[in-house]
Structure formats: structure tokens, C-alpha cells
Amino acid sequence: MPNSTISLHLVPGWAKLPEDVSLGFTHGIAVDSQKRVYVFNMSQHAVAVFDCSGHFSHSWGSDFAAGAHGMHLRREEDGQEYLYLTDISRHLIAKYTLDGEEVFTVGVPPLPDIYPTPGHYMPTDIDVAPNGDIYVVDGYGQYTVHRFDRTGRWLQHWGGKEGAEHALNEPHGLSIDTRPEEPIVYVADRRNQRFVAFQLDGTFIEAYGGDFLLPCDLVPFGEDGFILPDLNGRITITDGSFQHSAHTGENPSIWQVPGWPGIPPANWVDGRFISPHGLCVDDDCVFVVEWVPQGRITKWEVRGK
């Protein structure tokens, strides 16, 4: 069961934007080794960079304005950190330096039967295995999981829509848990309200249901648990079996409010979520981004860890 002494506490007003900068839907977030925070959002400031105190520093990536979605930050063997990104509008994944220099982009996987047009491919999340292989989930397209090598060369896929072996239904998020001796690929199978575990080669391990609403993603948390954004207004902390959960910032039935998720900022309540979409964990804090038109970024302190 999640450690009952663990709790999340809001840091009020952490994100600070200048008057001439506005963000769009905030979908992804990551923190580098210098404690800079990167927010992937649908605006001309698609990769918005904040310092550790929450002040906006600069931005780059305007090409991602229409399709910014999944983000993963990785420190690689050369000691450099890179951002791996997905674009649901341009139907591609990309690798960039933290300064915004493109390393490579990779378009539609070479599977014409599954992807007769680029529009059938809408990658929503991305992660990287210890050996450098890149894993991508096509959460808004054909509901497949793809594996590429470290250069972006396509290797394999699995999953798919109803009728496929280990079919998925809007597999929105993907995370590789490197805590076990053999890393595990977890897929947030959002519309099925579950997580599905696979070996790195795509071999099915198990599917886990639980106390989830619309789980967008998951991040390893603590010794063997996970923390995840539930789109319908809460953050969930769960144990390694996904059977014992606790919730933070719960905003019951917020998704039933007319116009959701476009709730006016004047109606936002500190410490209550509207539509959590992505999160990352850094030391003793958790950063959360929400699926709202003008973006929402919050920082939470972890206590009792």
C-alpha cells in the first residue's frame, strides 16, 4: 500500500510568466540536472524553460506549437542531457539538445498497412531504455507501441486497436521502469482505465486495473510505487501492484462542468486539479501540468518520503 506518511503539498504561485508570454495546453514536463524545468505546450513558446524558483527564462520550439505532446529528458553516455519529444500534428518524434538544437526527427513508421497516411500516426508519449532504444506510444492514432534504436531506426511494434493481440484503447502514456533488474515498459491504457506491462521486446507481462479514472501516464515513485496524472481531476499514488491507491488534489466531477477543461482561471482553486495531463518527479517535489487552454503548472512538495 502507498506509504500513508507520504503527502503532497502545493507550493502556491510557483510558475511565473511575464505579461508578454502566454502558453497553450500544457502536456509534458521535465527537469534537468541544473533544476531547470521544461514545459511542453501548444504555443509559440512550445518548450518553455523556467528556473528553479519558477521564473520564466526563455523558450524555443515554435515548430511544435500545434502538436506538442509527450516529453522525456535523458542524460546520455556523453554526459549531455537531451529532450525526446512527440508531435501529434506533424506526426513525428524528435530528439533535441536542451538549447533547442535538433539532433534528429523521425516520421511515420514504415508500416503502410497500419499507416496509409501520416494522419493515422499521432504519437503521444516517449521514453528511452537504458540501452538507448526509444519507445513511443501512438495514443491518438492506431493505438500501437513502437520501438526504435538510438538513431531513430524503426525496429518493431505491438498492440493496436480492437482485434489485435493485447489490444489497447487510447494508450496515452508510456514509461520504462528501470528499478527491476529487467526494465519494464508500462503503457497507460487510458480508455481501458488500466496499465499494461511489457518486456522491452514487447512480450506481454500483465495488465493492471485499479482505482483510476483516465490515467494519462505514470512515473516510478518511491521504492516500488508509481505516481500518475488522472485526467479527471486528481493525482494518484499507487503501490507496485496498482491495487492500493491514494489521491491528491481531487476535484470530484470537475470533468462534468460545462466547458471542461476550459475552466476560466478565475474559477481555479489552489490545490484542486482540473485536468492533470503530465508530471515529473525531482528529488522531493512533483511538477504537474494540466490540459487547459492557457496551461497550468504546479509544484508540489513531497513530505514523509
Short mmCIF file of the C-alpha atoms (twelve columns), coordinates in Angstrom:
data_MODEL
# 
_entry.id   MODEL 
# 
loop_
_atom_site.group_PDB 
_atom_site.id 
_atom_site.type_symbol 
_atom_site.label_atom_id 
_atom_site.label_alt_id 
_atom_site.label_comp_id 
_atom_site.label_asym_id 
_atom_site.label_seq_id 
_atom_site.Cartn_x 
_atom_site.Cartn_y 
_atom_site.Cartn_z 
_atom_site.pdbx_PDB_model_num 
ATOM 1   C CA . MET A 1   0.000   0.000  0.000   1 
ATOM 2   C CA . PRO A 2   1.272   3.558  -0.614  1 
ATOM 3   C CA . ASN A 3   3.179   4.820  2.378   1 
ATOM 4   C CA . SER A 4   0.464   6.542  4.427   1 
ATOM 5   C CA . THR A 5   3.002   9.101  5.644   1 
ATOM 6   C CA . ILE A 6   3.679   10.387 2.115   1 
ATOM 7   C CA . SER A 7   1.776   13.526 1.188   1 
ATOM 8   C CA . LEU A 8   1.989   16.216 -1.484  1 
ATOM 9   C CA . HIS A 9   1.795   19.899 -0.541  1 
ATOM 10  C CA . LEU A 10  1.223   22.675 -3.052  1 
ATOM 11  C CA . VAL A 11  3.841   25.401 -3.493  1 
ATOM 12  C CA . PRO A 12  1.499   28.326 -4.273  1 
ATOM 13  C CA . GLY A 13  2.241   30.508 -7.289  1 
ATOM 14  C CA . TRP A 14  5.384   28.671 -8.360  1 
ATOM 15  C CA . ALA A 15  5.189   29.317 -12.133 1 
ATOM 16  C CA . LYS A 16  5.710   32.982 -13.037 1 
ATOM 17  C CA . LEU A 17  5.187   34.206 -16.606 1 
ATOM 18  C CA . PRO A 18  5.927   37.715 -17.909 1 
ATOM 19  C CA . GLU A 19  2.921   39.607 -19.247 1 
ATOM 20  C CA . ASP A 20  4.025   39.210 -22.863 1 
ATOM 21  C CA . VAL A 21  4.312   35.401 -22.674 1 
ATOM 22  C CA . SER A 22  1.325   33.081 -22.770 1 
ATOM 23  C CA . LEU A 23  1.224   29.315 -23.022 1 
ATOM 24  C CA . GLY A 24  -1.243  26.868 -24.538 1 
ATOM 25  C CA . PHE A 25  -2.344  23.413 -23.451 1 
ATOM 26  C CA . THR A 26  0.464   22.147 -21.184 1 
ATOM 27  C CA . HIS A 27  1.119   18.491 -21.980 1 
ATOM 28  C CA . GLY A 28  4.642   17.492 -20.896 1 
ATOM 29  C CA . ILE A 29  7.187   18.483 -18.262 1 
ATOM 30  C CA . ALA A 30  10.769  17.560 -17.322 1 
ATOM 31  C CA . VAL A 31  13.560  18.784 -15.024 1 
ATOM 32  C CA . ASP A 32  17.268  18.796 -15.892 1 
ATOM 33  C CA . SER A 33  20.300  18.356 -13.639 1 
ATOM 34  C CA . GLN A 34  20.531  22.128 -13.128 1 
ATOM 35  C CA . LYS A 35  16.931  22.186 -11.806 1 
ATOM 36  C CA . ARG A 36  15.626  23.970 -14.879 1 
ATOM 37  C CA . VAL A 37  12.055  22.998 -15.708 1 
ATOM 38  C CA . TYR A 38  10.937  22.377 -19.311 1 
ATOM 39  C CA . VAL A 39  7.231   22.654 -20.133 1 
ATOM 40  C CA . PHE A 40  5.991   21.279 -23.459 1 
ATOM 41  C CA . ASN A 41  2.893   23.156 -24.536 1 
ATOM 42  C CA . MET A 42  0.836   24.169 -27.577 1 
ATOM 43  C CA . SER A 43  2.048   27.727 -28.160 1 
ATOM 44  C CA . GLN A 44  4.824   29.638 -29.903 1 
ATOM 45  C CA . HIS A 45  6.737   29.029 -26.652 1 
ATOM 46  C CA . ALA A 46  6.367   25.274 -27.125 1 
ATOM 47  C CA . VAL A 47  9.376   24.413 -24.943 1 
ATOM 48  C CA . ALA A 48  9.112   26.936 -22.123 1 
ATOM 49  C CA . VAL A 49  12.066  26.948 -19.729 1 
ATOM 50  C CA . PHE A 50  11.775  28.031 -16.091 1 
ATOM 51  C CA . ASP A 51  14.462  28.450 -13.452 1 
ATOM 52  C CA . CYS A 52  14.292  26.547 -10.178 1 
ATOM 53  C CA . SER A 53  12.274  29.302 -8.497  1 
ATOM 54  C CA . GLY A 54  9.615   29.235 -11.207 1 
ATOM 55  C CA . HIS A 55  10.592  32.330 -13.194 1 
ATOM 56  C CA . PHE A 56  10.253  32.035 -16.964 1 
ATOM 57  C CA . SER A 57  13.709  32.097 -18.578 1 
ATOM 58  C CA . HIS A 58  13.232  31.597 -22.322 1 
ATOM 59  C CA . SER A 59  11.605  29.337 -24.872 1 
ATOM 60  C CA . TRP A 60  12.210  27.571 -28.159 1 
ATOM 61  C CA . GLY A 61  10.477  25.066 -30.420 1 
ATOM 62  C CA . SER A 62  7.814   27.131 -32.159 1 
ATOM 63  C CA . ASP A 63  7.582   24.390 -34.810 1 
ATOM 64  C CA . PHE A 64  5.867   22.285 -32.139 1 
ATOM 65  C CA . ALA A 65  3.163   24.876 -31.422 1 
ATOM 66  C CA . ALA A 66  0.351   22.845 -32.965 1 
ATOM 67  C CA . GLY A 67  1.404   19.364 -31.847 1 
ATOM 68  C CA . ALA A 68  3.454   19.482 -28.622 1 
ATOM 69  C CA . HIS A 69  2.574   16.441 -26.544 1 
ATOM 70  C CA . GLY A 70  4.982   13.910 -24.997 1 
ATOM 71  C CA . MET A 71  8.329   14.870 -23.427 1 
ATOM 72  C CA . HIS A 72  11.162  12.869 -21.875 1 
ATOM 73  C CA . LEU A 73  14.543  14.134 -20.656 1 
ATOM 74  C CA . ARG A 74  17.519  11.759 -20.632 1 
ATOM 75  C CA . ARG A 75  21.142  12.077 -19.586 1 
ATOM 76  C CA . GLU A 76  23.208  10.053 -22.045 1 
ATOM 77  C CA . GLU A 77  26.588  8.356  -22.112 1 
ATOM 78  C CA . ASP A 78  28.339  11.513 -23.323 1 
ATOM 79  C CA . GLY A 79  27.170  13.296 -20.164 1 
ATOM 80  C CA . GLN A 80  24.807  15.535 -22.122 1 
ATOM 81  C CA . GLU A 81  21.089  15.774 -21.499 1 
ATOM 82  C CA . TYR A 82  18.570  15.600 -24.338 1 
ATOM 83  C CA . LEU A 83  14.843  16.057 -24.776 1 
ATOM 84  C CA . TYR A 84  12.790  13.471 -26.633 1 
ATOM 85  C CA . LEU A 85  9.532   14.921 -27.947 1 
ATOM 86  C CA . THR A 86  6.376   13.838 -29.764 1 
ATOM 87  C CA . ASP A 87  4.318   15.947 -32.156 1 
ATOM 88  C CA . ILE A 88  0.731   14.859 -32.808 1 
ATOM 89  C CA . SER A 89  0.210   17.475 -35.533 1 
ATOM 90  C CA . ARG A 90  3.317   16.795 -37.634 1 
ATOM 91  C CA . HIS A 91  3.172   13.039 -36.896 1 
ATOM 92  C CA . LEU A 92  6.741   12.664 -35.690 1 
ATOM 93  C CA . ILE A 93  9.101   12.170 -32.796 1 
ATOM 94  C CA . ALA A 94  12.260  14.204 -32.268 1 
ATOM 95  C CA . LYS A 95  15.437  14.444 -30.238 1 
ATOM 96  C CA . TYR A 96  16.790  17.865 -29.252 1 
ATOM 97  C CA . THR A 97  19.525  19.347 -27.122 1 
ATOM 98  C CA . LEU A 98  18.374  21.357 -24.126 1 
ATOM 99  C CA . ASP A 99  19.238  24.518 -26.067 1 
ATOM 100 C CA . GLY A 100 16.834  23.643 -28.862 1 
ATOM 101 C CA . GLU A 101 19.213  22.172 -31.436 1 
ATOM 102 C CA . GLU A 102 17.676  19.336 -33.427 1 
ATOM 103 C CA . VAL A 103 19.527  16.008 -33.293 1 
ATOM 104 C CA . PHE A 104 17.033  14.084 -35.411 1 
ATOM 105 C CA . THR A 105 13.363  13.726 -36.250 1 
ATOM 106 C CA . VAL A 106 11.600  10.514 -37.215 1 
ATOM 107 C CA . GLY A 107 8.293   10.413 -39.039 1 
ATOM 108 C CA . VAL A 108 5.704   7.729  -39.630 1 
ATOM 109 C CA . PRO A 109 6.813   4.116  -39.008 1 
ATOM 110 C CA . PRO A 110 7.292   2.072  -42.221 1 
ATOM 111 C CA . LEU A 111 4.014   0.164  -41.904 1 
ATOM 112 C CA . PRO A 112 1.762   1.151  -44.826 1 
ATOM 113 C CA . ASP A 113 -0.993  -1.288 -43.861 1 
ATOM 114 C CA . ILE A 114 -1.331  0.407  -40.470 1 
ATOM 115 C CA . TYR A 115 -0.399  3.906  -41.597 1 
ATOM 116 C CA . PRO A 116 -1.768  4.514  -45.105 1 
ATOM 117 C CA . THR A 117 -1.436  8.265  -44.465 1 
ATOM 118 C CA . PRO A 118 0.639   10.307 -41.995 1 
ATOM 119 C CA . GLY A 119 -2.565  11.386 -40.270 1 
ATOM 120 C CA . HIS A 120 -3.046  7.882  -38.910 1 
ATOM 121 C CA . TYR A 121 0.062   8.327  -36.705 1 
ATOM 122 C CA . MET A 122 -0.304  10.567 -33.654 1 
ATOM 123 C CA . PRO A 123 2.431   9.736  -31.113 1 
ATOM 124 C CA . THR A 124 1.512   10.875 -27.617 1 
ATOM 125 C CA . ASP A 125 4.404   9.790  -25.396 1 
ATOM 126 C CA . ILE A 126 8.018   8.668  -25.486 1 
ATOM 127 C CA . ASP A 127 10.659  7.128  -23.229 1 
ATOM 128 C CA . VAL A 128 14.153  5.696  -23.637 1 
ATOM 129 C CA . ALA A 129 15.504  2.372  -22.360 1 
ATOM 130 C CA . PRO A 130 18.916  2.035  -20.686 1 
ATOM 131 C CA . ASN A 131 20.422  0.746  -23.959 1 
ATOM 132 C CA . GLY A 132 19.194  3.818  -25.856 1 
ATOM 133 C CA . ASP A 133 16.242  2.206  -27.621 1 
ATOM 134 C CA . ILE A 134 13.336  4.630  -27.974 1 
ATOM 135 C CA . TYR A 135 9.770   3.606  -27.152 1 
ATOM 136 C CA . VAL A 136 6.783   5.532  -28.490 1 
ATOM 137 C CA . VAL A 137 3.060   5.093  -27.975 1 
ATOM 138 C CA . ASP A 138 0.645   6.083  -30.737 1 
ATOM 139 C CA . GLY A 139 -2.145  7.080  -28.380 1 
ATOM 140 C CA . TYR A 140 -4.293  9.145  -30.730 1 
ATOM 141 C CA . GLY A 141 -3.688  7.155  -33.891 1 
ATOM 142 C CA . GLN A 142 -3.600  3.385  -34.276 1 
ATOM 143 C CA . TYR A 143 -3.029  2.569  -30.569 1 
ATOM 144 C CA . THR A 144 0.292   0.853  -31.189 1 
ATOM 145 C CA . VAL A 145 3.584   0.836  -29.295 1 
ATOM 146 C CA . HIS A 146 6.758   1.326  -31.352 1 
ATOM 147 C CA . ARG A 147 10.398  0.623  -30.635 1 
ATOM 148 C CA . PHE A 148 13.262  2.415  -32.403 1 
ATOM 149 C CA . ASP A 149 17.012  2.141  -31.913 1 
ATOM 150 C CA . ARG A 150 19.018  5.054  -30.548 1 
ATOM 151 C CA . THR A 151 19.415  6.571  -34.022 1 
ATOM 152 C CA . GLY A 152 15.684  6.520  -34.723 1 
ATOM 153 C CA . ARG A 153 15.675  3.394  -36.898 1 
ATOM 154 C CA . TRP A 154 12.351  1.598  -36.518 1 
ATOM 155 C CA . LEU A 155 12.601  -1.898 -35.017 1 
ATOM 156 C CA . GLN A 156 9.197   -3.297 -34.071 1 
ATOM 157 C CA . HIS A 157 5.662   -2.593 -32.912 1 
ATOM 158 C CA . TRP A 158 2.910   -4.253 -30.904 1 
ATOM 159 C CA . GLY A 159 -0.590  -3.573 -29.646 1 
ATOM 160 C CA . GLY A 160 -3.244  -1.954 -31.794 1 
ATOM 161 C CA . LYS A 161 -6.983  -1.444 -31.825 1 
ATOM 162 C CA . GLU A 162 -9.726  -3.947 -31.019 1 
ATOM 163 C CA . GLY A 163 -8.957  -7.322 -32.525 1 
ATOM 164 C CA . ALA A 164 -5.188  -7.017 -32.196 1 
ATOM 165 C CA . GLU A 165 -3.252  -9.173 -29.767 1 
ATOM 166 C CA . HIS A 166 -3.058  -7.228 -26.500 1 
ATOM 167 C CA . ALA A 167 -5.302  -4.536 -27.955 1 
ATOM 168 C CA . LEU A 168 -5.209  -1.084 -26.387 1 
ATOM 169 C CA . ASN A 169 -7.736  1.748  -26.210 1 
ATOM 170 C CA . GLU A 170 -6.171  5.199  -26.357 1 
ATOM 171 C CA . PRO A 171 -2.784  4.208  -24.900 1 
ATOM 172 C CA . HIS A 172 -1.831  7.736  -23.944 1 
ATOM 173 C CA . GLY A 173 1.317   7.401  -21.838 1 
ATOM 174 C CA . LEU A 174 4.390   5.196  -21.641 1 
ATOM 175 C CA . SER A 175 7.093   4.826  -19.008 1 
ATOM 176 C CA . ILE A 176 10.053  2.487  -18.623 1 
ATOM 177 C CA . ASP A 177 10.634  1.368  -15.051 1 
ATOM 178 C CA . THR A 178 14.356  0.734  -14.620 1 
ATOM 179 C CA . ARG A 179 14.167  -0.268 -10.946 1 
ATOM 180 C CA . PRO A 180 13.794  -4.020 -11.649 1 
ATOM 181 C CA . GLU A 181 16.786  -5.973 -12.925 1 
ATOM 182 C CA . GLU A 182 14.913  -6.323 -16.217 1 
ATOM 183 C CA . PRO A 183 13.290  -2.966 -17.087 1 
ATOM 184 C CA . ILE A 184 9.539   -2.960 -17.718 1 
ATOM 185 C CA . VAL A 185 7.585   -0.908 -20.259 1 
ATOM 186 C CA . TYR A 186 4.320   0.345  -18.759 1 
ATOM 187 C CA . VAL A 187 1.595   1.691  -21.028 1 
ATOM 188 C CA . ALA A 188 -1.178  3.909  -19.668 1 
ATOM 189 C CA . ASP A 189 -4.157  2.382  -21.475 1 
ATOM 190 C CA . ARG A 190 -6.335  5.385  -20.769 1 
ATOM 191 C CA . ARG A 191 -9.815  4.452  -22.003 1 
ATOM 192 C CA . ASN A 192 -9.471  0.979  -20.507 1 
ATOM 193 C CA . GLN A 193 -8.544  2.616  -17.176 1 
ATOM 194 C CA . ARG A 194 -5.558  0.364  -16.660 1 
ATOM 195 C CA . PHE A 195 -1.821  -0.082 -17.113 1 
ATOM 196 C CA . VAL A 196 -0.294  -2.791 -19.280 1 
ATOM 197 C CA . ALA A 197 3.217   -4.092 -18.641 1 
ATOM 198 C CA . PHE A 198 5.545   -5.432 -21.342 1 
ATOM 199 C CA . GLN A 199 9.132   -6.605 -21.542 1 
ATOM 200 C CA . LEU A 200 11.469  -4.440 -23.597 1 
ATOM 201 C CA . ASP A 201 10.948  -6.737 -26.589 1 
ATOM 202 C CA . GLY A 202 7.170   -6.289 -26.422 1 
ATOM 203 C CA . THR A 203 6.387   -9.551 -24.642 1 
ATOM 204 C CA . PHE A 204 3.205   -9.136 -22.610 1 
ATOM 205 C CA . ILE A 205 3.615   -9.379 -18.835 1 
ATOM 206 C CA . GLU A 206 0.353   -8.333 -17.189 1 
ATOM 207 C CA . ALA A 207 -2.494  -5.811 -17.243 1 
ATOM 208 C CA . TYR A 208 -3.315  -3.919 -14.053 1 
ATOM 209 C CA . GLY A 209 -6.669  -2.373 -13.261 1 
ATOM 210 C CA . GLY A 210 -7.193  -0.234 -10.196 1 
ATOM 211 C CA . ASP A 211 -8.687  2.929  -8.773  1 
ATOM 212 C CA . PHE A 212 -8.028  5.014  -11.880 1 
ATOM 213 C CA . LEU A 213 -10.241 7.408  -13.832 1 
ATOM 214 C CA . LEU A 214 -8.445  8.324  -17.077 1 
ATOM 215 C CA . PRO A 215 -4.747  7.686  -16.398 1 
ATOM 216 C CA . CYS A 216 -2.609  9.746  -18.775 1 
ATOM 217 C CA . ASP A 217 0.836   8.481  -17.813 1 
ATOM 218 C CA . LEU A 218 2.792   7.129  -14.871 1 
ATOM 219 C CA . VAL A 219 6.159   7.784  -13.246 1 
ATOM 220 C CA . PRO A 220 8.078   5.486  -10.858 1 
ATOM 221 C CA . PHE A 221 7.760   6.868  -7.336  1 
ATOM 222 C CA . GLY A 222 9.461   5.675  -4.175  1 
ATOM 223 C CA . GLU A 223 10.885  2.189  -3.828  1 
ATOM 224 C CA . ASP A 224 8.311   0.317  -5.892  1 
ATOM 225 C CA . GLY A 225 5.272   2.558  -6.401  1 
ATOM 226 C CA . PHE A 226 4.071   4.958  -9.068  1 
ATOM 227 C CA . ILE A 227 2.539   8.404  -9.318  1 
ATOM 228 C CA . LEU A 228 0.213   9.274  -12.166 1 
ATOM 229 C CA . PRO A 229 -1.964  12.058 -13.561 1 
ATOM 230 C CA . ASP A 230 -5.640  11.100 -13.694 1 
ATOM 231 C CA . LEU A 231 -7.187  13.384 -16.307 1 
ATOM 232 C CA . ASN A 232 -10.487 13.673 -14.450 1 
ATOM 233 C CA . GLY A 233 -9.168  15.924 -11.731 1 
ATOM 234 C CA . ARG A 234 -6.657  14.227 -9.457  1 
ATOM 235 C CA . ILE A 235 -3.163  12.810 -8.966  1 
ATOM 236 C CA . THR A 236 -2.941  9.187  -7.873  1 
ATOM 237 C CA . ILE A 237 -0.157  7.473  -5.929  1 
ATOM 238 C CA . THR A 238 -0.252  3.690  -6.153  1 
ATOM 239 C CA . ASP A 239 1.797   0.754  -4.984  1 
ATOM 240 C CA . GLY A 240 3.674   -1.572 -7.304  1 
ATOM 241 C CA . SER A 241 0.680   -3.889 -7.700  1 
ATOM 242 C CA . PHE A 242 -1.610  -0.979 -8.681  1 
ATOM 243 C CA . GLN A 243 -4.152  -2.214 -6.129  1 
ATOM 244 C CA . HIS A 244 -3.759  0.294  -3.292  1 
ATOM 245 C CA . SER A 245 -4.031  3.952  -4.183  1 
ATOM 246 C CA . ALA A 246 -4.250  7.381  -2.611  1 
ATOM 247 C CA . HIS A 247 -5.285  10.620 -4.301  1 
ATOM 248 C CA . THR A 248 -4.115  14.232 -4.140  1 
ATOM 249 C CA . GLY A 249 -5.801  17.432 -5.287  1 
ATOM 250 C CA . GLU A 250 -9.013  15.595 -6.063  1 
ATOM 251 C CA . ASN A 251 -11.670 17.733 -7.715  1 
ATOM 252 C CA . PRO A 252 -14.729 15.445 -7.895  1 
ATOM 253 C CA . SER A 253 -16.843 15.654 -11.040 1 
ATOM 254 C CA . ILE A 254 -14.876 18.623 -12.421 1 
ATOM 255 C CA . TRP A 255 -14.984 16.955 -15.856 1 
ATOM 256 C CA . GLN A 256 -18.778 17.296 -15.807 1 
ATOM 257 C CA . VAL A 257 -18.632 21.090 -15.567 1 
ATOM 258 C CA . PRO A 258 -19.777 22.681 -18.857 1 
ATOM 259 C CA . GLY A 259 -16.794 23.719 -20.945 1 
ATOM 260 C CA . TRP A 260 -14.305 21.459 -19.161 1 
ATOM 261 C CA . PRO A 261 -11.323 21.578 -19.403 1 
ATOM 262 C CA . GLY A 262 -11.692 25.225 -20.359 1 
ATOM 263 C CA . ILE A 263 -12.479 26.347 -16.823 1 
ATOM 264 C CA . PRO A 264 -11.715 30.101 -16.509 1 
ATOM 265 C CA . PRO A 265 -8.646  30.788 -14.328 1 
ATOM 266 C CA . ALA A 266 -10.834 32.909 -12.050 1 
ATOM 267 C CA . ASN A 267 -12.586 29.676 -11.083 1 
ATOM 268 C CA . TRP A 268 -9.441  27.676 -10.413 1 
ATOM 269 C CA . VAL A 269 -8.939  26.558 -6.819  1 
ATOM 270 C CA . ASP A 270 -5.425  26.232 -5.394  1 
ATOM 271 C CA . GLY A 271 -4.669  22.621 -4.615  1 
ATOM 272 C CA . ARG A 272 -7.503  21.269 -6.764  1 
ATOM 273 C CA . PHE A 273 -6.782  19.876 -10.216 1 
ATOM 274 C CA . ILE A 274 -8.811  20.415 -13.370 1 
ATOM 275 C CA . SER A 275 -7.242  18.006 -15.857 1 
ATOM 276 C CA . PRO A 276 -3.780  16.653 -14.931 1 
ATOM 277 C CA . HIS A 277 -2.033  15.522 -18.099 1 
ATOM 278 C CA . GLY A 278 1.664   15.061 -17.297 1 
ATOM 279 C CA . LEU A 279 4.056   15.124 -14.369 1 
ATOM 280 C CA . CYS A 280 7.655   14.562 -13.366 1 
ATOM 281 C CA . VAL A 281 9.388   13.822 -10.082 1 
ATOM 282 C CA . ASP A 282 12.556  15.604 -8.984  1 
ATOM 283 C CA . ASP A 283 14.102  14.874 -5.587  1 
ATOM 284 C CA . ASP A 284 11.453  15.866 -3.054  1 
ATOM 285 C CA . CYS A 285 8.990   17.566 -5.359  1 
ATOM 286 C CA . VAL A 286 6.500   16.774 -8.101  1 
ATOM 287 C CA . PHE A 287 5.697   19.064 -11.035 1 
ATOM 288 C CA . VAL A 288 2.299   18.735 -12.719 1 
ATOM 289 C CA . VAL A 289 0.984   20.179 -15.991 1 
ATOM 290 C CA . GLU A 290 -2.681  20.276 -16.940 1 
ATOM 291 C CA . TRP A 291 -4.720  20.054 -20.117 1 
ATOM 292 C CA . VAL A 292 -6.258  23.533 -20.012 1 
ATOM 293 C CA . PRO A 293 -6.239  26.079 -22.874 1 
ATOM 294 C CA . GLN A 294 -3.899  28.582 -21.203 1 
ATOM 295 C CA . GLY A 295 -1.779  25.942 -19.485 1 
ATOM 296 C CA . ARG A 296 -1.370  25.287 -15.792 1 
ATOM 297 C CA . ILE A 297 1.847   24.327 -13.994 1 
ATOM 298 C CA . THR A 298 2.055   23.482 -10.306 1 
ATOM 299 C CA . LYS A 299 4.817   22.363 -7.979  1 
ATOM 300 C CA . TRP A 300 4.158   20.081 -5.031  1 
ATOM 301 C CA . GLU A 301 6.491   19.217 -2.151  1 
ATOM 302 C CA . VAL A 302 6.737   15.567 -1.152  1 
ATOM 303 C CA . ARG A 303 6.703   15.066 2.594   1 
ATOM 304 C CA . GLY A 304 7.150   11.923 4.603   1 
ATOM 305 C CA . LYS A 305 9.060   10.130 1.856   1 
# 
